[in-house]
Coordinates of C-alpha atoms and ligand atoms in Angstrom, one line a residue:
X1 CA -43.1 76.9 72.7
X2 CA -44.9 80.2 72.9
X3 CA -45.4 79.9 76.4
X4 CA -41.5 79.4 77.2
X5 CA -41.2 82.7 75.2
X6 CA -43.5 84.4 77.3
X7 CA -41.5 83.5 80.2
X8 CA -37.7 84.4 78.9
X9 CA -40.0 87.3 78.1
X10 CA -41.3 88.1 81.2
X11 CA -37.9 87.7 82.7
X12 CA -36.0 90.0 80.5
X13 CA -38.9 93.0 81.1
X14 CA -39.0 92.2 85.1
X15 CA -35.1 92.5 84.8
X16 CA -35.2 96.0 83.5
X17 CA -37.7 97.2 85.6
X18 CA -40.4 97.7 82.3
X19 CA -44.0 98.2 83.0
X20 CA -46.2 98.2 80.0
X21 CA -47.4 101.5 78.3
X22 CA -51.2 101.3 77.2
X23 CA -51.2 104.9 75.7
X24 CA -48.1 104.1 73.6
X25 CA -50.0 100.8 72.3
X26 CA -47.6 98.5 74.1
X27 CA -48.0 94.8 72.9
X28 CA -44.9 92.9 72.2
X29 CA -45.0 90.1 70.1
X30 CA -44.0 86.8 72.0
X31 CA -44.4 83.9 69.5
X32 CA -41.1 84.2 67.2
X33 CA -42.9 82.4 64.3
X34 CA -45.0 85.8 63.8
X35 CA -42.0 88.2 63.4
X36 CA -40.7 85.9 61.3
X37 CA -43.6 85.5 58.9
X38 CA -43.5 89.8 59.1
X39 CA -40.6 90.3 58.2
X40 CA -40.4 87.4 55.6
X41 CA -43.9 89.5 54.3
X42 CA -41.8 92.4 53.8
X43 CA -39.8 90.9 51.4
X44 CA -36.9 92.7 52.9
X45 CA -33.2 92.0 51.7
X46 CA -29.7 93.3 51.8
X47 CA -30.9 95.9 49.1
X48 CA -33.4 97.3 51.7
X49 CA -32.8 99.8 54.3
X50 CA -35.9 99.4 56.3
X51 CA -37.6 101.1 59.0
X52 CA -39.2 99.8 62.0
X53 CA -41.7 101.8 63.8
X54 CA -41.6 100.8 67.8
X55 CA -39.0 97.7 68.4
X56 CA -40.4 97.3 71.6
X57 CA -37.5 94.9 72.8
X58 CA -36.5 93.6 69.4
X59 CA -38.4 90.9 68.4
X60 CA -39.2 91.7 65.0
X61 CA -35.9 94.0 65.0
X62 CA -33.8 90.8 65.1
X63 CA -35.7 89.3 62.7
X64 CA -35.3 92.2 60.4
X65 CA -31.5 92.8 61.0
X66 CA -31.0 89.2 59.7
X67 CA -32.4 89.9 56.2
X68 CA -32.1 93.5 55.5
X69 CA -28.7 95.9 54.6
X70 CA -29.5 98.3 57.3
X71 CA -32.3 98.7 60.0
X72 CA -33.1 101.8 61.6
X73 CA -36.0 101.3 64.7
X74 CA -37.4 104.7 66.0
X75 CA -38.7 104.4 69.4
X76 CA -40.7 107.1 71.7
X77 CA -40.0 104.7 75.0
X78 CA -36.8 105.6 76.5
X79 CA -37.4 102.9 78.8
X80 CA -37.2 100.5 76.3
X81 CA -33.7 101.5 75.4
X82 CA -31.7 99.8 77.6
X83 CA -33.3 96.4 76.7
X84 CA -32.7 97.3 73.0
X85 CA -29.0 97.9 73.9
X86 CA -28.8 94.3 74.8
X87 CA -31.2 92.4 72.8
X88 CA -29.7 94.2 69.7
X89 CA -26.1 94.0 70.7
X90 CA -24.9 91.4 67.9
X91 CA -26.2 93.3 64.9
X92 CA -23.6 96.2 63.7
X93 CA -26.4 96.9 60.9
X94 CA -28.6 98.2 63.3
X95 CA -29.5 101.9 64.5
X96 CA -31.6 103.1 67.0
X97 CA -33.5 106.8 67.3
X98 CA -35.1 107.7 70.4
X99 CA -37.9 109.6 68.9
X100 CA -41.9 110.1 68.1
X101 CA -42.2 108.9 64.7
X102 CA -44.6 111.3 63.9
X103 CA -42.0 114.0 64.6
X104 CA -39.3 112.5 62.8
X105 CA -38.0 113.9 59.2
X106 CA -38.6 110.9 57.2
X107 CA -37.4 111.8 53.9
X108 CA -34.1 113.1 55.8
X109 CA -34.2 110.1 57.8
X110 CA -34.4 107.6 54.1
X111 CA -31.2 110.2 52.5
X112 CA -28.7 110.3 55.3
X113 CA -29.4 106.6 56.5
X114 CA -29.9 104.4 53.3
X115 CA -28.0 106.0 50.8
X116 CA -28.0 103.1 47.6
X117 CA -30.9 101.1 49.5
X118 CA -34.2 100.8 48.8
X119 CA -36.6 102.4 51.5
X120 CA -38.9 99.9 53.1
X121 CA -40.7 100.1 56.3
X122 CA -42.2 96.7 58.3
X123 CA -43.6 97.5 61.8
X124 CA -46.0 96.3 64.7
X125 CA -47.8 99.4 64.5
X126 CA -48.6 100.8 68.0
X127 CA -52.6 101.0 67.0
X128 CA -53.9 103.9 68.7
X129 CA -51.5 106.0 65.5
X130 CA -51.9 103.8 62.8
X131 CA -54.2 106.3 60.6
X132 CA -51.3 108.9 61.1
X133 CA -48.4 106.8 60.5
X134 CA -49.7 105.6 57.5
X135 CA -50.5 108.7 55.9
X136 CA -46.9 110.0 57.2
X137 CA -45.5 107.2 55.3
X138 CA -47.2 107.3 52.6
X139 CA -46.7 111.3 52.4
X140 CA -43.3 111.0 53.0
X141 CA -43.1 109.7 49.6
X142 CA -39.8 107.7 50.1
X143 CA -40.7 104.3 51.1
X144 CA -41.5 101.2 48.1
X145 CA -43.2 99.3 50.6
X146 CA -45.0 99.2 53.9
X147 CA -45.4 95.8 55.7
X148 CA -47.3 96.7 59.1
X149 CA -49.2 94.6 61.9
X150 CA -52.8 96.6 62.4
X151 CA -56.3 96.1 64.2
X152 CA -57.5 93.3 61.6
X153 CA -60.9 95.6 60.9
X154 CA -58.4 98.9 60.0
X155 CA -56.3 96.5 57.4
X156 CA -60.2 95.2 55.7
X157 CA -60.9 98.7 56.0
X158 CA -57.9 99.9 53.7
X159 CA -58.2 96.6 51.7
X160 CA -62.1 97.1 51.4
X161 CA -64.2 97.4 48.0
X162 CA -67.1 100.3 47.2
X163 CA -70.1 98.9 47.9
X164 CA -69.3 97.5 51.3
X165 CA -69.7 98.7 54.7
X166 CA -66.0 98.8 55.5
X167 CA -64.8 100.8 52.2
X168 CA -64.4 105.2 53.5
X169 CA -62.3 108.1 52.8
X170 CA -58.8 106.2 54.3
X171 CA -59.5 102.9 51.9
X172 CA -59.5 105.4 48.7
X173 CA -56.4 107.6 50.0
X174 CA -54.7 104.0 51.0
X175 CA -55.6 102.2 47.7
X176 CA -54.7 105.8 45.6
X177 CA -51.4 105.5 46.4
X178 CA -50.6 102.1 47.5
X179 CA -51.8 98.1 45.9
X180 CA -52.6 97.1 49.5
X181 CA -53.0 93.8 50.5
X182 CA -54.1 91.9 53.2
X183 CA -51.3 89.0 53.6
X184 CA -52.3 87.0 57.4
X185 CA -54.1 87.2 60.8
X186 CA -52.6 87.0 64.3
X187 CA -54.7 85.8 67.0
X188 CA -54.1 87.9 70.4
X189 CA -52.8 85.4 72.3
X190 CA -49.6 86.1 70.0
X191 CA -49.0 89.2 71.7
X192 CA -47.8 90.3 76.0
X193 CA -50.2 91.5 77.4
X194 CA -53.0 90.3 74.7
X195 CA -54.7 93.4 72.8
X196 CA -58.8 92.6 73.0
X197 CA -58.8 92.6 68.8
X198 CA -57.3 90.0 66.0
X199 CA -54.4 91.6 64.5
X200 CA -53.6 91.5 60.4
X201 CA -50.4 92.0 58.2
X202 CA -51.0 94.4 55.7
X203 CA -48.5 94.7 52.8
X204 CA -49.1 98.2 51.0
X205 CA -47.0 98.2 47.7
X206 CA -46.4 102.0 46.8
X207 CA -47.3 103.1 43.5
X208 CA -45.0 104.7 41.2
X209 CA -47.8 106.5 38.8
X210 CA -51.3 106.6 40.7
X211 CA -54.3 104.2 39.5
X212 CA -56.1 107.1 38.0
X213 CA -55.3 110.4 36.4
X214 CA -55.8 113.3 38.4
X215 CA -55.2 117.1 37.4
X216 CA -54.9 118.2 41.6
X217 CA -55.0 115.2 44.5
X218 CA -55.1 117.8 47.2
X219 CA -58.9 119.1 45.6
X220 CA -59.1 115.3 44.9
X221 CA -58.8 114.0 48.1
X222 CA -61.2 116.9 49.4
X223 CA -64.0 115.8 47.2
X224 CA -63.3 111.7 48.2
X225 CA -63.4 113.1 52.2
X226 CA -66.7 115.4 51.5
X227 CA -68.5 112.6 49.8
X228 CA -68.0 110.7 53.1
X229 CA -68.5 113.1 55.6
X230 CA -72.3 112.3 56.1
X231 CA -72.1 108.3 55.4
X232 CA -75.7 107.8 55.8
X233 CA -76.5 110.6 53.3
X234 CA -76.3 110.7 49.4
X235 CA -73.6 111.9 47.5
X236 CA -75.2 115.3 46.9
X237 CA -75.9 116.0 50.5
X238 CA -72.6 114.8 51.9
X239 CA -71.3 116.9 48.8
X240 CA -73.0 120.2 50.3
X241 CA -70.6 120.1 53.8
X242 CA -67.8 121.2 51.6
X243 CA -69.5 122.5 48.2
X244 CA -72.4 123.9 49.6
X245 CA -71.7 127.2 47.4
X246 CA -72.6 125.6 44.3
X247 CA -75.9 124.6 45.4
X248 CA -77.6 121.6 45.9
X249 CA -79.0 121.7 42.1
X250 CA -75.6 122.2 40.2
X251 CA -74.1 119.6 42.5
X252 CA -77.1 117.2 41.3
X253 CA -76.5 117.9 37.8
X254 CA -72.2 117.5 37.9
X255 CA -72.9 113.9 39.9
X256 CA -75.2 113.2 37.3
X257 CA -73.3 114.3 34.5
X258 CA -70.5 111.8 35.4
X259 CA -72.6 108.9 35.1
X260 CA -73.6 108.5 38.3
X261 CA -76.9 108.3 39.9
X262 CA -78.7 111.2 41.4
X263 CA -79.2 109.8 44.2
X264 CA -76.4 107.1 44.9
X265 CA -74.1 107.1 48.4
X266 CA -70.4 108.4 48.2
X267 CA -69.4 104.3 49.8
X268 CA -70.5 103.2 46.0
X269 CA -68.1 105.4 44.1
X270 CA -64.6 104.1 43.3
X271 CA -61.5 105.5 42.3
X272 CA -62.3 106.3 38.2
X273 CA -65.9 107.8 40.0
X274 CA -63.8 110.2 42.1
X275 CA -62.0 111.3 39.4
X276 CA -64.6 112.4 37.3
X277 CA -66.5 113.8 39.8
X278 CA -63.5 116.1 40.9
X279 CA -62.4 117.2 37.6
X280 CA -66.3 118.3 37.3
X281 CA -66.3 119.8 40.4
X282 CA -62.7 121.6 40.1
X283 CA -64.2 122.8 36.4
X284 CA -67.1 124.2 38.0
X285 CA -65.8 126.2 41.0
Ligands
LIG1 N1 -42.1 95.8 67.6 C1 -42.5 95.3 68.9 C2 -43.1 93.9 68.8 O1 -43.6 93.6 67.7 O2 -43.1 93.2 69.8 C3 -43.4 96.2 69.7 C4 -44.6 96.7 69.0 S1 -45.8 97.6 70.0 C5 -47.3 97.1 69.2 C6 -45.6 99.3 69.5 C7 -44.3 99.9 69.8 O3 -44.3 101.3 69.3 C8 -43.9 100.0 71.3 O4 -42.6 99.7 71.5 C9 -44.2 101.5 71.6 O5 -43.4 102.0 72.7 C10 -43.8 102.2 70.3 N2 -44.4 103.5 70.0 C11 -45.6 103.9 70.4 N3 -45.8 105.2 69.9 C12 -44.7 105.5 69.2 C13 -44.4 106.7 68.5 N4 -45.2 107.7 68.4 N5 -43.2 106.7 67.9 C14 -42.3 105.6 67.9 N6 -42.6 104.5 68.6 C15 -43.8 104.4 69.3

């Protein structure tokens, strides 16, 4: 069935002239089942305004349009415009905006366009921006829920536990502000032309008051991306790239006096860890 897809596929790209993009992370989704499952994943109803990041030609758009009050797609291919204007023709509910999402005002964007509906977004992320567009999202502060295809290692990456090789800086910011969760794999063979890597659906439910208290999340977040910075290092000498002025001795005796170990690694340290060791740190500056 997939492979008749691929064809009607094929035809409707060769029709319009298209020529795949691999700097704009070009690969369209050619099994209908998988949009399908996405956009069931998102949970998305006529209560939700949602916003798709890169239609492509409007697989997961369609599937999206069926469910939701209102889709709005941004797109940074113009070429891909045309075929949206016909594969998209039958739904009224849908608008498109020629665009680079990571230019785009998304807070204006969620005011003017969804009014009384609640802000979702549910994508096949274009991967070479998915760090960005996240943390857009996310710091956008407007959407309840991101449903997104990724690179299956950057979704066990967010999803990832301390302790374990994949768990860094992004997995804290990711899991600080959102209850992620990883929901299914797609194989590449699901995708024109196939990516090299497995592909994941990550559902990141945005929280409305954050896991842990902190007094200041920008000084937070600086101590969680400090305690990273040297991965191989402990805490204390990852510590020093960014609080080197305190000295290596006063630094040993704050990590210390929030119950951690001397020497322990910044991957073992989770959320609660962070926010002692910042509200020491902010307290000693
Ligand atoms: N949604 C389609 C699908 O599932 O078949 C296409 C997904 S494809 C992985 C990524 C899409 O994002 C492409 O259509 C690409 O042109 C678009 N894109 C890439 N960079 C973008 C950006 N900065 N802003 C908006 N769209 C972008």
């Amino acid at each position: 069935m997939a492979e008749n897809e691929r064809k009607a596929i094929e035809a409707l790209l060769a029709r319009h002239g298209f020529h795949f993009s691999k700097s704009k992370g070009q690969n369209f989704l050619i099994d209908r089942a998988v949009p399908r499952a996405i956009a069931e994943a998102s949970g998305a109803d006529s209560g939700c305004g949602v916003l798709e990041i890169g239609p492509g030609i409007g697989a997961l758009t369609q599937e999206l349009c069926q469910r939701a009050g209102k889709v709005v797609a941004v797109e940074l291919d113009t070429t891909l415009l045309p075929i949206l204007n016909e594969t998209m023709a039958a739904y009224p509910d849908f608008e498109l905006i020629s665009a680079d999402v990571l230019k785009v005002d998304l807070p204006a964007l969620v005011r003017e366009r969804f009014a009384a509906l609640t802000p979702v977004v549910c994508a096949n992320l274009p991967y070479n921006i998915t760090t960005p567009v996240l943390t857009k999202l996310i710091e956008a502060r407007c959407f309840e829920r991101l449903t997104v295809l990724i690179q299956r290692e950057v979704a066990q990456r967010i999803c990832a536990k301390p302790g374990t090789a994949a768990y860094g800086a992004f997995s804290v910011f990711m899991q600080y502000h959102t209850a992620p969760e990883l929901c299914f794999e797609v194989p590449p063979e699901r995708f024109l032309p196939r990516p090299k890597v497995t592909s994941a659906v990550l559902r990141a439910t945005v929280r409305k008051t954050p896991p842990v208290q902190v007094a200041d999340e920008a000084f937070f977040f600086r101590v969680v991306y400090a305690a990273f910075a040297l991965r191989r290092k402990t805490l204390v000498n990852s510590l020093m790239t960014a609080f080197g002025a305190l000295g290596k001795e006063t630094l040993t005796e704050l990590v210390v006096s929030c119950g951690l170990d001397a020497a322990v690694r910044g991957e073992r340290l989770g959320l609660e860890d962070f926010a002692r060791l910042a509200a020491a740190l902010q307290a000693a500056q």
